[in-house]
Tab-separated table of C-alpha atoms in Angstrom:
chain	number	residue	atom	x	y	z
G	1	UNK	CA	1.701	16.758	-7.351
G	2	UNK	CA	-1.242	17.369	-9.528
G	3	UNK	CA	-4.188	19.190	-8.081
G	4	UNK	CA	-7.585	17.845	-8.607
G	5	UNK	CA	-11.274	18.341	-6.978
G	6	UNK	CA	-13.639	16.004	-5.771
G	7	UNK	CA	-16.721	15.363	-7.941
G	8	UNK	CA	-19.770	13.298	-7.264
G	9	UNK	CA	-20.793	12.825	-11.093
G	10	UNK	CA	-23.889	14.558	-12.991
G	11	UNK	CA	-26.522	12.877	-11.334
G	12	UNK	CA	-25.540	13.725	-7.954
G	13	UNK	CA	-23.368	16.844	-7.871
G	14	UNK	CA	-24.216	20.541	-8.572
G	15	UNK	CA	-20.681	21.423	-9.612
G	16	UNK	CA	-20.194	20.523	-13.365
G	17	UNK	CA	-17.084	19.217	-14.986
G	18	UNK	CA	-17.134	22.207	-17.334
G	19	UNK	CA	-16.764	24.634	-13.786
G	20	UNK	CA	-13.700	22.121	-12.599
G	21	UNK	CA	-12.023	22.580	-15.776
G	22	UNK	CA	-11.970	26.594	-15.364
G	23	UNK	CA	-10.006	26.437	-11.676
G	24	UNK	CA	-6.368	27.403	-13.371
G	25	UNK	CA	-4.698	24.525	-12.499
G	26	UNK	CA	-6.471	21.613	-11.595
G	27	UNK	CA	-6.092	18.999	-14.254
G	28	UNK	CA	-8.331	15.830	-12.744
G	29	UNK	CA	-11.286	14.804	-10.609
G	30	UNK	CA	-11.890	12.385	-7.986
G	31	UNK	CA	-14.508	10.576	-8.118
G	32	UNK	CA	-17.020	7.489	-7.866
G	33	UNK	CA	-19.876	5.466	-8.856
G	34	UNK	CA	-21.872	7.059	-6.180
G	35	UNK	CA	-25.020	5.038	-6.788
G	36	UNK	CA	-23.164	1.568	-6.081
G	37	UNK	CA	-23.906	0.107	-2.552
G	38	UNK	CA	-20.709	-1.437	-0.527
G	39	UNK	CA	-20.400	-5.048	-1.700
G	40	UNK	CA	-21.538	-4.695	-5.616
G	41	UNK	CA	-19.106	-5.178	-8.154
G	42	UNK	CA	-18.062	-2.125	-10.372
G	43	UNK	CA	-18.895	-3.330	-13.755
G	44	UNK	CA	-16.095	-2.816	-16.620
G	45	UNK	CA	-18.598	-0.802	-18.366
G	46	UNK	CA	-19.609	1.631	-15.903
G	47	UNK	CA	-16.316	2.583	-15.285
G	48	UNK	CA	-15.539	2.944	-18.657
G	49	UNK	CA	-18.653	5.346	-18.962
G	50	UNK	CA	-17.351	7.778	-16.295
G	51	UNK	CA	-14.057	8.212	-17.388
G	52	UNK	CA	-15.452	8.719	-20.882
G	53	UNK	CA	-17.581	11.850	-19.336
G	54	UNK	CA	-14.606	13.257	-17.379
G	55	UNK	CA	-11.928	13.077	-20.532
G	56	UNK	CA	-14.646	14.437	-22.614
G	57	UNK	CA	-14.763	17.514	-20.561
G	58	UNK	CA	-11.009	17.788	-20.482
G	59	UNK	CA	-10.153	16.111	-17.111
G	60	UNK	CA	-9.238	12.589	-16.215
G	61	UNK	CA	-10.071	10.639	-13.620
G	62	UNK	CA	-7.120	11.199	-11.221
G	63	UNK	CA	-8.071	8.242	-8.742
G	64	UNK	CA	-11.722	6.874	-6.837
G	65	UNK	CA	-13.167	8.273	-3.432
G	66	UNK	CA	-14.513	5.784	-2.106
G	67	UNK	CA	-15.097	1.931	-2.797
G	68	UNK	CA	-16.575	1.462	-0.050
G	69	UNK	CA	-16.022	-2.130	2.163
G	70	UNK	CA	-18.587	-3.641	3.572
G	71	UNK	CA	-19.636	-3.915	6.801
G	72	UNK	CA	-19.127	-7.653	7.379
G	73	UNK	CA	-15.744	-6.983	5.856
G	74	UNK	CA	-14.982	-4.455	8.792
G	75	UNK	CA	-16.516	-6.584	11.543
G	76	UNK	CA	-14.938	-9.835	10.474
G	77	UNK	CA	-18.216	-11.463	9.721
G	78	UNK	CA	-18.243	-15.222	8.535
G	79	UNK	CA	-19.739	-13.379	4.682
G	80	UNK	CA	-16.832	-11.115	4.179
G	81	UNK	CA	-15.255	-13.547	2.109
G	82	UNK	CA	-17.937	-12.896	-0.423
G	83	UNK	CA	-17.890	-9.227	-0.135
G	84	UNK	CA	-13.962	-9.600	-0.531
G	85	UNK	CA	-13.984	-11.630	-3.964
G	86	UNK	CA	-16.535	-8.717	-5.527
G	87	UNK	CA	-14.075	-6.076	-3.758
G	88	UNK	CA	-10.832	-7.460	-5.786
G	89	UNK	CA	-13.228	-7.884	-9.267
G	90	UNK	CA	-14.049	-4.501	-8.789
G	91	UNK	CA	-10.744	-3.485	-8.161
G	92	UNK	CA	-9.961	-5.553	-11.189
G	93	UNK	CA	-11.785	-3.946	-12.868
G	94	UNK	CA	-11.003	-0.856	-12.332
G	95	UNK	CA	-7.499	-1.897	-13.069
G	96	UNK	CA	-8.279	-2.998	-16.852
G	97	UNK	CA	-9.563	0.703	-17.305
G	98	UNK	CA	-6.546	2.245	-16.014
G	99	UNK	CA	-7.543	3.430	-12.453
G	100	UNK	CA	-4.733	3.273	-10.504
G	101	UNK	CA	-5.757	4.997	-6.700
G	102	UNK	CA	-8.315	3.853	-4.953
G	103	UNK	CA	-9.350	5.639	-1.567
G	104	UNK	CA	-11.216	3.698	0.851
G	105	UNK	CA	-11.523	3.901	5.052
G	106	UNK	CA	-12.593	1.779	7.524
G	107	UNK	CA	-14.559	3.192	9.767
G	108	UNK	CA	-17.304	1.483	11.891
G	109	UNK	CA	-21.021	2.419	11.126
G	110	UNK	CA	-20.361	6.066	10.048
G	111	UNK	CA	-17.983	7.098	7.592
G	112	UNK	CA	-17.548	10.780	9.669
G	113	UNK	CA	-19.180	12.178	12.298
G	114	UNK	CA	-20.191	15.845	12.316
G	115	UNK	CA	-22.721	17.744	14.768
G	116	UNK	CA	-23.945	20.673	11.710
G	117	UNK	CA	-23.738	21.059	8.272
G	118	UNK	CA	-23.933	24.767	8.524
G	119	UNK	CA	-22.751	26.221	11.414
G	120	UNK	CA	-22.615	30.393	10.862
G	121	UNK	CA	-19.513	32.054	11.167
G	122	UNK	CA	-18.352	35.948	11.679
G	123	UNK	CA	-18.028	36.477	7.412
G	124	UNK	CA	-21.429	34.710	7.082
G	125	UNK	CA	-20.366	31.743	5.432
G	126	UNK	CA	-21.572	28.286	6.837
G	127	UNK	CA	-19.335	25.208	7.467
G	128	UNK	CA	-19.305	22.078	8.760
G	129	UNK	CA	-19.031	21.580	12.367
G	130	UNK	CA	-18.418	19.314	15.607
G	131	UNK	CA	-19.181	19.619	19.220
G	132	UNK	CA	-18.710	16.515	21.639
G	133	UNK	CA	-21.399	18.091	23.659
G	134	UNK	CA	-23.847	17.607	20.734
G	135	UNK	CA	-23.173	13.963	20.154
G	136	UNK	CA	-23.229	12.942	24.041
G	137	UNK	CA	-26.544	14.227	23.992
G	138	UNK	CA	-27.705	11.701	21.380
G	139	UNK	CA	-28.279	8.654	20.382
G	140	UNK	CA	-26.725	6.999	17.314
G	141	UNK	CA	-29.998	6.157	15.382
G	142	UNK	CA	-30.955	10.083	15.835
G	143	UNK	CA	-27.391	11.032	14.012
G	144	UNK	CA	-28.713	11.981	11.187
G	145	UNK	CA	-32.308	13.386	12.112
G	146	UNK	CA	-30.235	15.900	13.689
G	147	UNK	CA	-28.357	17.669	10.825
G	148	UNK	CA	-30.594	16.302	7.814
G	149	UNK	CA	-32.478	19.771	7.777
G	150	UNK	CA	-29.351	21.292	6.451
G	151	UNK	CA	-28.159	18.786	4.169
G	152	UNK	CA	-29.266	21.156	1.450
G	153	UNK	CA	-31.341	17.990	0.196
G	154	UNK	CA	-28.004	16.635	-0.794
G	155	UNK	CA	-27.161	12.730	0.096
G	156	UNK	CA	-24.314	12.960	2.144
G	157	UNK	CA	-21.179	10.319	1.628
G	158	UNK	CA	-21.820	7.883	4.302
G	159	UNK	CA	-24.672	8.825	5.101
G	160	UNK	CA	-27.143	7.516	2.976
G	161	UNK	CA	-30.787	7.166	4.260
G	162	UNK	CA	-31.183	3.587	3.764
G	163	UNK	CA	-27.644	3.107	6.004
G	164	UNK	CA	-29.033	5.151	8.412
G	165	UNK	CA	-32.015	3.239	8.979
G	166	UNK	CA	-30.103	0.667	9.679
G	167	UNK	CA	-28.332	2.228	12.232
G	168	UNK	CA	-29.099	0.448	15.247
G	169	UNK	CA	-28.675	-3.328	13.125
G	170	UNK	CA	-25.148	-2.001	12.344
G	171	UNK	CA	-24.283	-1.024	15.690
G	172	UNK	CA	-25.167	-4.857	16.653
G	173	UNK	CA	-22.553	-6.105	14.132
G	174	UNK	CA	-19.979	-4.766	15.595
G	175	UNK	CA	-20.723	-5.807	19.466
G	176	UNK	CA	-17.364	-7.231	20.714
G	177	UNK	CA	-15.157	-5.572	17.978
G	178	UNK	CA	-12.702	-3.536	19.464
G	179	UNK	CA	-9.556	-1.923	18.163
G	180	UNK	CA	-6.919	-4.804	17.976
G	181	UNK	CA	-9.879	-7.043	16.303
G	182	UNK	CA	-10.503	-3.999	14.005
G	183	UNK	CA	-6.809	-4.075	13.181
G	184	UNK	CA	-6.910	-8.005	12.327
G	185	UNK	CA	-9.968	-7.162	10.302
G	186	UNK	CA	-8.333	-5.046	7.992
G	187	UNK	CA	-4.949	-7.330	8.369
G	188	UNK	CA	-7.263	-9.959	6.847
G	189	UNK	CA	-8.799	-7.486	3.833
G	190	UNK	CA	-5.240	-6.471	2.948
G	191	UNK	CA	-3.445	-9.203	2.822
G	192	UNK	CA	-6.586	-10.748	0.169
G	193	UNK	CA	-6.445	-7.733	-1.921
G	194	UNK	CA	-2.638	-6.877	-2.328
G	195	UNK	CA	-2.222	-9.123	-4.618
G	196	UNK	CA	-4.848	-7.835	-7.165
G	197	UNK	CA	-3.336	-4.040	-6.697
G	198	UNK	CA	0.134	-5.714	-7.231
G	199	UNK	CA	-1.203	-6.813	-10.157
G	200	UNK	CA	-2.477	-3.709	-11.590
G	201	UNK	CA	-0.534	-0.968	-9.622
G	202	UNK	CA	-3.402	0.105	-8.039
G	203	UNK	CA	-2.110	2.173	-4.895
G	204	UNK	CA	-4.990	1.436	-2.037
G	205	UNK	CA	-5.184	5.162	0.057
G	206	UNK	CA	-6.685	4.014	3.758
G	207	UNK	CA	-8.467	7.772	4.900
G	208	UNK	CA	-8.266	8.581	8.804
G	209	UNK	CA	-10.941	8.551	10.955
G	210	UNK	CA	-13.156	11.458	11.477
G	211	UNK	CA	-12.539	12.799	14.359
G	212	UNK	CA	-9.507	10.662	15.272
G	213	UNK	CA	-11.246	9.300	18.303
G	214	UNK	CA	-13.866	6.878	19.472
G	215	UNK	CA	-17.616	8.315	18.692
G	216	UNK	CA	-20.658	6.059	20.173
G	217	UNK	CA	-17.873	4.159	21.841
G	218	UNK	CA	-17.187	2.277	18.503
G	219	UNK	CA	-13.435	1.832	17.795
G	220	UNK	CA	-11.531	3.806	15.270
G	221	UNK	CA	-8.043	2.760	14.611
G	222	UNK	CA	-6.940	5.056	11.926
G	223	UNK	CA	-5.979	7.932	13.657
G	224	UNK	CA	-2.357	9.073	14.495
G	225	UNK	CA	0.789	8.146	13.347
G	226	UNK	CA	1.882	5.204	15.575
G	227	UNK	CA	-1.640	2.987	14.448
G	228	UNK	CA	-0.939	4.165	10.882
G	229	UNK	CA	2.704	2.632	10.847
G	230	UNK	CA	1.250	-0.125	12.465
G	231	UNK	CA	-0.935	-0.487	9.192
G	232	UNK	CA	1.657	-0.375	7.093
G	233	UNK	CA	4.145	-2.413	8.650
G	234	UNK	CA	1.331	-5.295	9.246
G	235	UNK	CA	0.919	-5.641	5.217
G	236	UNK	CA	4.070	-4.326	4.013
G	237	UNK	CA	3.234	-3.568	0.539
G	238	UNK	CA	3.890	-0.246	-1.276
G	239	UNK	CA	0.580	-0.203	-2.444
G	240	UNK	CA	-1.021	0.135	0.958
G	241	UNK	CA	-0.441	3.341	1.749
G	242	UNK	CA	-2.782	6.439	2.789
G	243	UNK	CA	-4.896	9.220	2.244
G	244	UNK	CA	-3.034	12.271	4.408
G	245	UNK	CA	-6.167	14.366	5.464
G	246	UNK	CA	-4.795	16.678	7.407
G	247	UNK	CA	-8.393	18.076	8.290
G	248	UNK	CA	-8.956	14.314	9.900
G	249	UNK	CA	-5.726	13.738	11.589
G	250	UNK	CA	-5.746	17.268	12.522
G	251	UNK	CA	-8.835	16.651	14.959
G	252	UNK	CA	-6.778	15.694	17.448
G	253	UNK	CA	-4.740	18.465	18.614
G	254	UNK	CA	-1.819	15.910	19.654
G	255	UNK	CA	-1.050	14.866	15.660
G	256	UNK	CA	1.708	17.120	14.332
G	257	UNK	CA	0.839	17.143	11.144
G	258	UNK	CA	4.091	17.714	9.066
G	259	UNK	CA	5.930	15.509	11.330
G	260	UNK	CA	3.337	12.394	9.671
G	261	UNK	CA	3.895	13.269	6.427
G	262	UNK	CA	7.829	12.900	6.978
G	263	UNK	CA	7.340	9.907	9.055
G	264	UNK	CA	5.077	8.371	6.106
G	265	UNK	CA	7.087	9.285	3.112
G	266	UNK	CA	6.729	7.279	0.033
G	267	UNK	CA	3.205	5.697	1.409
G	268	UNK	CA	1.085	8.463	0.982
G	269	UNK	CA	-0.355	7.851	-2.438
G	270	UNK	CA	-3.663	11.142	-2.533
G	271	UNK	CA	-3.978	13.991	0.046
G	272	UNK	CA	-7.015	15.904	1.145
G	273	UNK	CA	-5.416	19.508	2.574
G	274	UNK	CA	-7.681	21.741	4.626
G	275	UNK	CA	-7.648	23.514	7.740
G	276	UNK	CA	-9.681	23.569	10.870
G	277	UNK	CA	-10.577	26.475	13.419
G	278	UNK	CA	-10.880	25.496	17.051
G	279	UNK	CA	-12.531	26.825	19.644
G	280	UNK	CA	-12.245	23.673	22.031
G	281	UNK	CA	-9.895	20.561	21.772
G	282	UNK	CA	-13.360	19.069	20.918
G	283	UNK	CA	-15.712	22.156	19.387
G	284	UNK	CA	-14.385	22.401	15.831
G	285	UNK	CA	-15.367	24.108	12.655
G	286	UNK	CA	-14.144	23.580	8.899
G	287	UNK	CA	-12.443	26.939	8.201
G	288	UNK	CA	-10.797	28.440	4.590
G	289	UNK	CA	-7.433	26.747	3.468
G	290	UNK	CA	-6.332	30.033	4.473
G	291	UNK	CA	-3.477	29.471	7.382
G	292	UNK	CA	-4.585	32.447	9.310
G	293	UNK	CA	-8.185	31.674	8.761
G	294	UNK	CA	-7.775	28.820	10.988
G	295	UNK	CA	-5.155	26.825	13.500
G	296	UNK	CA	-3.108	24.389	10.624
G	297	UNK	CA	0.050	26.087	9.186
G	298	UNK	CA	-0.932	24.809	5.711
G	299	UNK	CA	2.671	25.880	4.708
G	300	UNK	CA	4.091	23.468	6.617
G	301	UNK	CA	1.977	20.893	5.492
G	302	UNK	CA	2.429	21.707	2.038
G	303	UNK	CA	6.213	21.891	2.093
G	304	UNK	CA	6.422	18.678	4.268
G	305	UNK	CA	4.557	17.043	1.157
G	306	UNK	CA	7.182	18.734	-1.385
G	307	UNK	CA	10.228	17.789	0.657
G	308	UNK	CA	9.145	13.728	1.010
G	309	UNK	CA	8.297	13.738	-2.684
G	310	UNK	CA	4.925	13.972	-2.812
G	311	UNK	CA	3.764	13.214	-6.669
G	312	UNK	CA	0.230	11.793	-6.436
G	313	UNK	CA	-3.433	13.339	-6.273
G	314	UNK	CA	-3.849	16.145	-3.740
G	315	UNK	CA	-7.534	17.905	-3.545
G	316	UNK	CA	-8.668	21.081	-1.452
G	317	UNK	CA	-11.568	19.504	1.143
G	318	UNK	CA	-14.145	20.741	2.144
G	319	UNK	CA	-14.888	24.595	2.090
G	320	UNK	CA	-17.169	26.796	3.137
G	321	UNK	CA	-20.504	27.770	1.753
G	322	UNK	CA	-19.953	31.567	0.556
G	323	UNK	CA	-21.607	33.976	-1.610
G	324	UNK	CA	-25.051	32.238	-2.085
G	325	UNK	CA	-24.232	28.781	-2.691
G	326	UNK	CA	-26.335	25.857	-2.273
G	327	UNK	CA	-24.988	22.609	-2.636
G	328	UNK	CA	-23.700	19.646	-1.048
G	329	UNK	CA	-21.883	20.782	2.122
G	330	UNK	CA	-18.580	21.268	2.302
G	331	UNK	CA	-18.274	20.511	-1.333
G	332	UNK	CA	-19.567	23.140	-3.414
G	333	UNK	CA	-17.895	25.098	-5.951
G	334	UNK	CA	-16.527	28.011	-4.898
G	335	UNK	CA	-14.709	28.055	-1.878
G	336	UNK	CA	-13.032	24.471	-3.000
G	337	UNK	CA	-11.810	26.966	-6.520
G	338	UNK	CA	-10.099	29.394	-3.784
G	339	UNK	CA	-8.706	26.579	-1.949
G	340	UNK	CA	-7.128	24.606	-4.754
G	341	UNK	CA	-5.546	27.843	-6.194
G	342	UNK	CA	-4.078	28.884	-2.630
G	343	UNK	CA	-2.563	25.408	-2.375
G	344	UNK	CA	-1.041	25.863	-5.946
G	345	UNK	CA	-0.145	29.070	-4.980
G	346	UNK	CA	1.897	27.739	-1.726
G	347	UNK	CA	3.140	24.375	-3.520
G	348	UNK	CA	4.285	26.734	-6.692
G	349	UNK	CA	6.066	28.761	-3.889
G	350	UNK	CA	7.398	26.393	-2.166
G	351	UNK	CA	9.116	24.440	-5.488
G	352	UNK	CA	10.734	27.659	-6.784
G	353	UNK	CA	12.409	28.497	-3.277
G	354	UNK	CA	13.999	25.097	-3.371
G	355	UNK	CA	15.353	25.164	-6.913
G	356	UNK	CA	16.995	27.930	-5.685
């Protein structure tokens, strides 16, 4: 396992790779070329520019989050083939510089789905939130109106202000694309780009959707264990594998959590652990990795990732906004530091009991 932290580069991110390099322990970032839109090829050049700027702080790049597919891609359109040759040079690409997980999902329309950005809790730290209430009450296009306010003028992964004014077009290209056409779609993107990631031993890491359940009525497929073996065994390749977020899967209440990662040993290539405080089966809140700060035994979870062998990427998600913090939310500095050195703390734990 090596522990690592998300970072949106300099441009974009108001964590610096000089403050990642001083949380004891984590040794790598995740990242991306955050200005690239879904469809453009990664050039050879710009990759080779960011991972100069992470080793020259220290770090390495550790794997990408996100290349993003396009929407024709996801909806099947008669253009995907296009968008699929750029996705494989890009992957390519990425390949010849030594990048060897890449993180992707394929959600419909929106990437994840939350009702606030900074919903108060009893310590006074904000978090991100979701209430099924909220997002009955609206409609798609006025998504992101609703929670822009507290965006902390940050531009929020997947939700990008020129997507969302496309909102209502990319509802229409998915009219008549329900979950088993969803599955051939991503059949059909698989089975084009295995052969590149063969090539290079580039481990593709599908995320889950977020929440694990239809929002708008659009269909999400990635979201409990049967559908996710279904992935796998559809393009039975080593390198298509998955990103265990355990704060995605662990929207719905029904996922045990430690009983997936056993059940998807040796395919989970990254991991995003954090934990989640309910106060409904559908009013959540992002709490700290904490286990007794919210419902997840993060324990478990950790020990079920020791026990199947776990070696790749793992990163604290998001955290909380504490002690004055402004910043992207759910990814600023500080509460992400306390997560990824409780997760040490429990995997370091955890490692020592067993060599025992």
């Amino acid at each position: 396992m090596e522990m690592t932290l998300r970072w949106y580069g300099f441009s974009f991110d108001t964590v610096t790779l000089q403050q990642i390099r001083q949380i004891p322990g984590v040794t790598g970032v995740i990242t991306t070329l955050y200005d690239t839109r879904p469809g453009e090829v990664w050039s050879r050049e710009r990759i080779r520019a960011m991972i100069d700027e992470v080793e020259a702080a220290g770090l390495h790049v550790a794997g990408i989050e996100s290349v993003n597919v396009h929407d024709a891609i996801k909806a099947g359109l008669p253009e995907r083939d296009g968008y699929i040759a750029n996705y494989r040079k890009t992957l390519e690409n990425l390949g010849k510089e030594g990048i060897r997980l890449v993180c992707y999902n394929f959600m419909p329309v929106f990437d994840w789905t939350r009702t606030e950005l900074a919903r108060k809790r009893a310590d006074g730290s904000t978090v991100l939130a979701y209430t099924q209430a909220a997002v009955d009450a609206l409609e798609p296009e006025k998504m992101f109106a609703s929670i822009a306010e507290d965006s902390n003028e940050s531009i929020m992964p997947g939700w990008e202000p020129e997507r969302m004014a496309q909102v209502k077009e990319l509802f229409g290209l998915y009219k008549g694309v329900n979950e088993e056409r969803l599955f051939e779609n991503l059949k059909y993107f698989l089975e084009k780009i295995m052969p590149v990631c063969d090539c290079y031993d580039i481990n593709m890491a599908i995320h889950p959707d977020d929440p694990a359940w239809s929002v708008f009525g659009l269909p999400r497929i990635i979201t409990n264990k049967e559908n996710i073996l279904r992935m796998m065994e559809m393009v039975d390749n080593p390198h298509n594998g998955v990103t265990f977020c355990s704060g995605s899967y662990g929207t719905n209440r029904e996922n045990n959590l430690p009983d997936m990662i056993r059940a998807l040993k040796g395919r989970i290539h990254f991991a995003h652990v954090r934990n989640l405080k309910f106060n409904s089966p559908s009013d959540f809140e992002e709490a700290a990795h904490l286990s007794g700060d919210g419902d997840f035994d993060m324990y478990e979870i950790m020990k079920a990732l020791y026990e199947t062998g776990f070696d790749g990427p793992i990163r604290p998600d998001h955290g909380r906004m504490i002690w004055g913090e402004r910043a992207m939310p759910g990814y600023g500095l500080y509460d992400r530091a306390l997560g990824a050195a409780y997760l040490n703390g429990l995997w370091e734990a955890i490692s020592k009991t067993a060599e025992r």
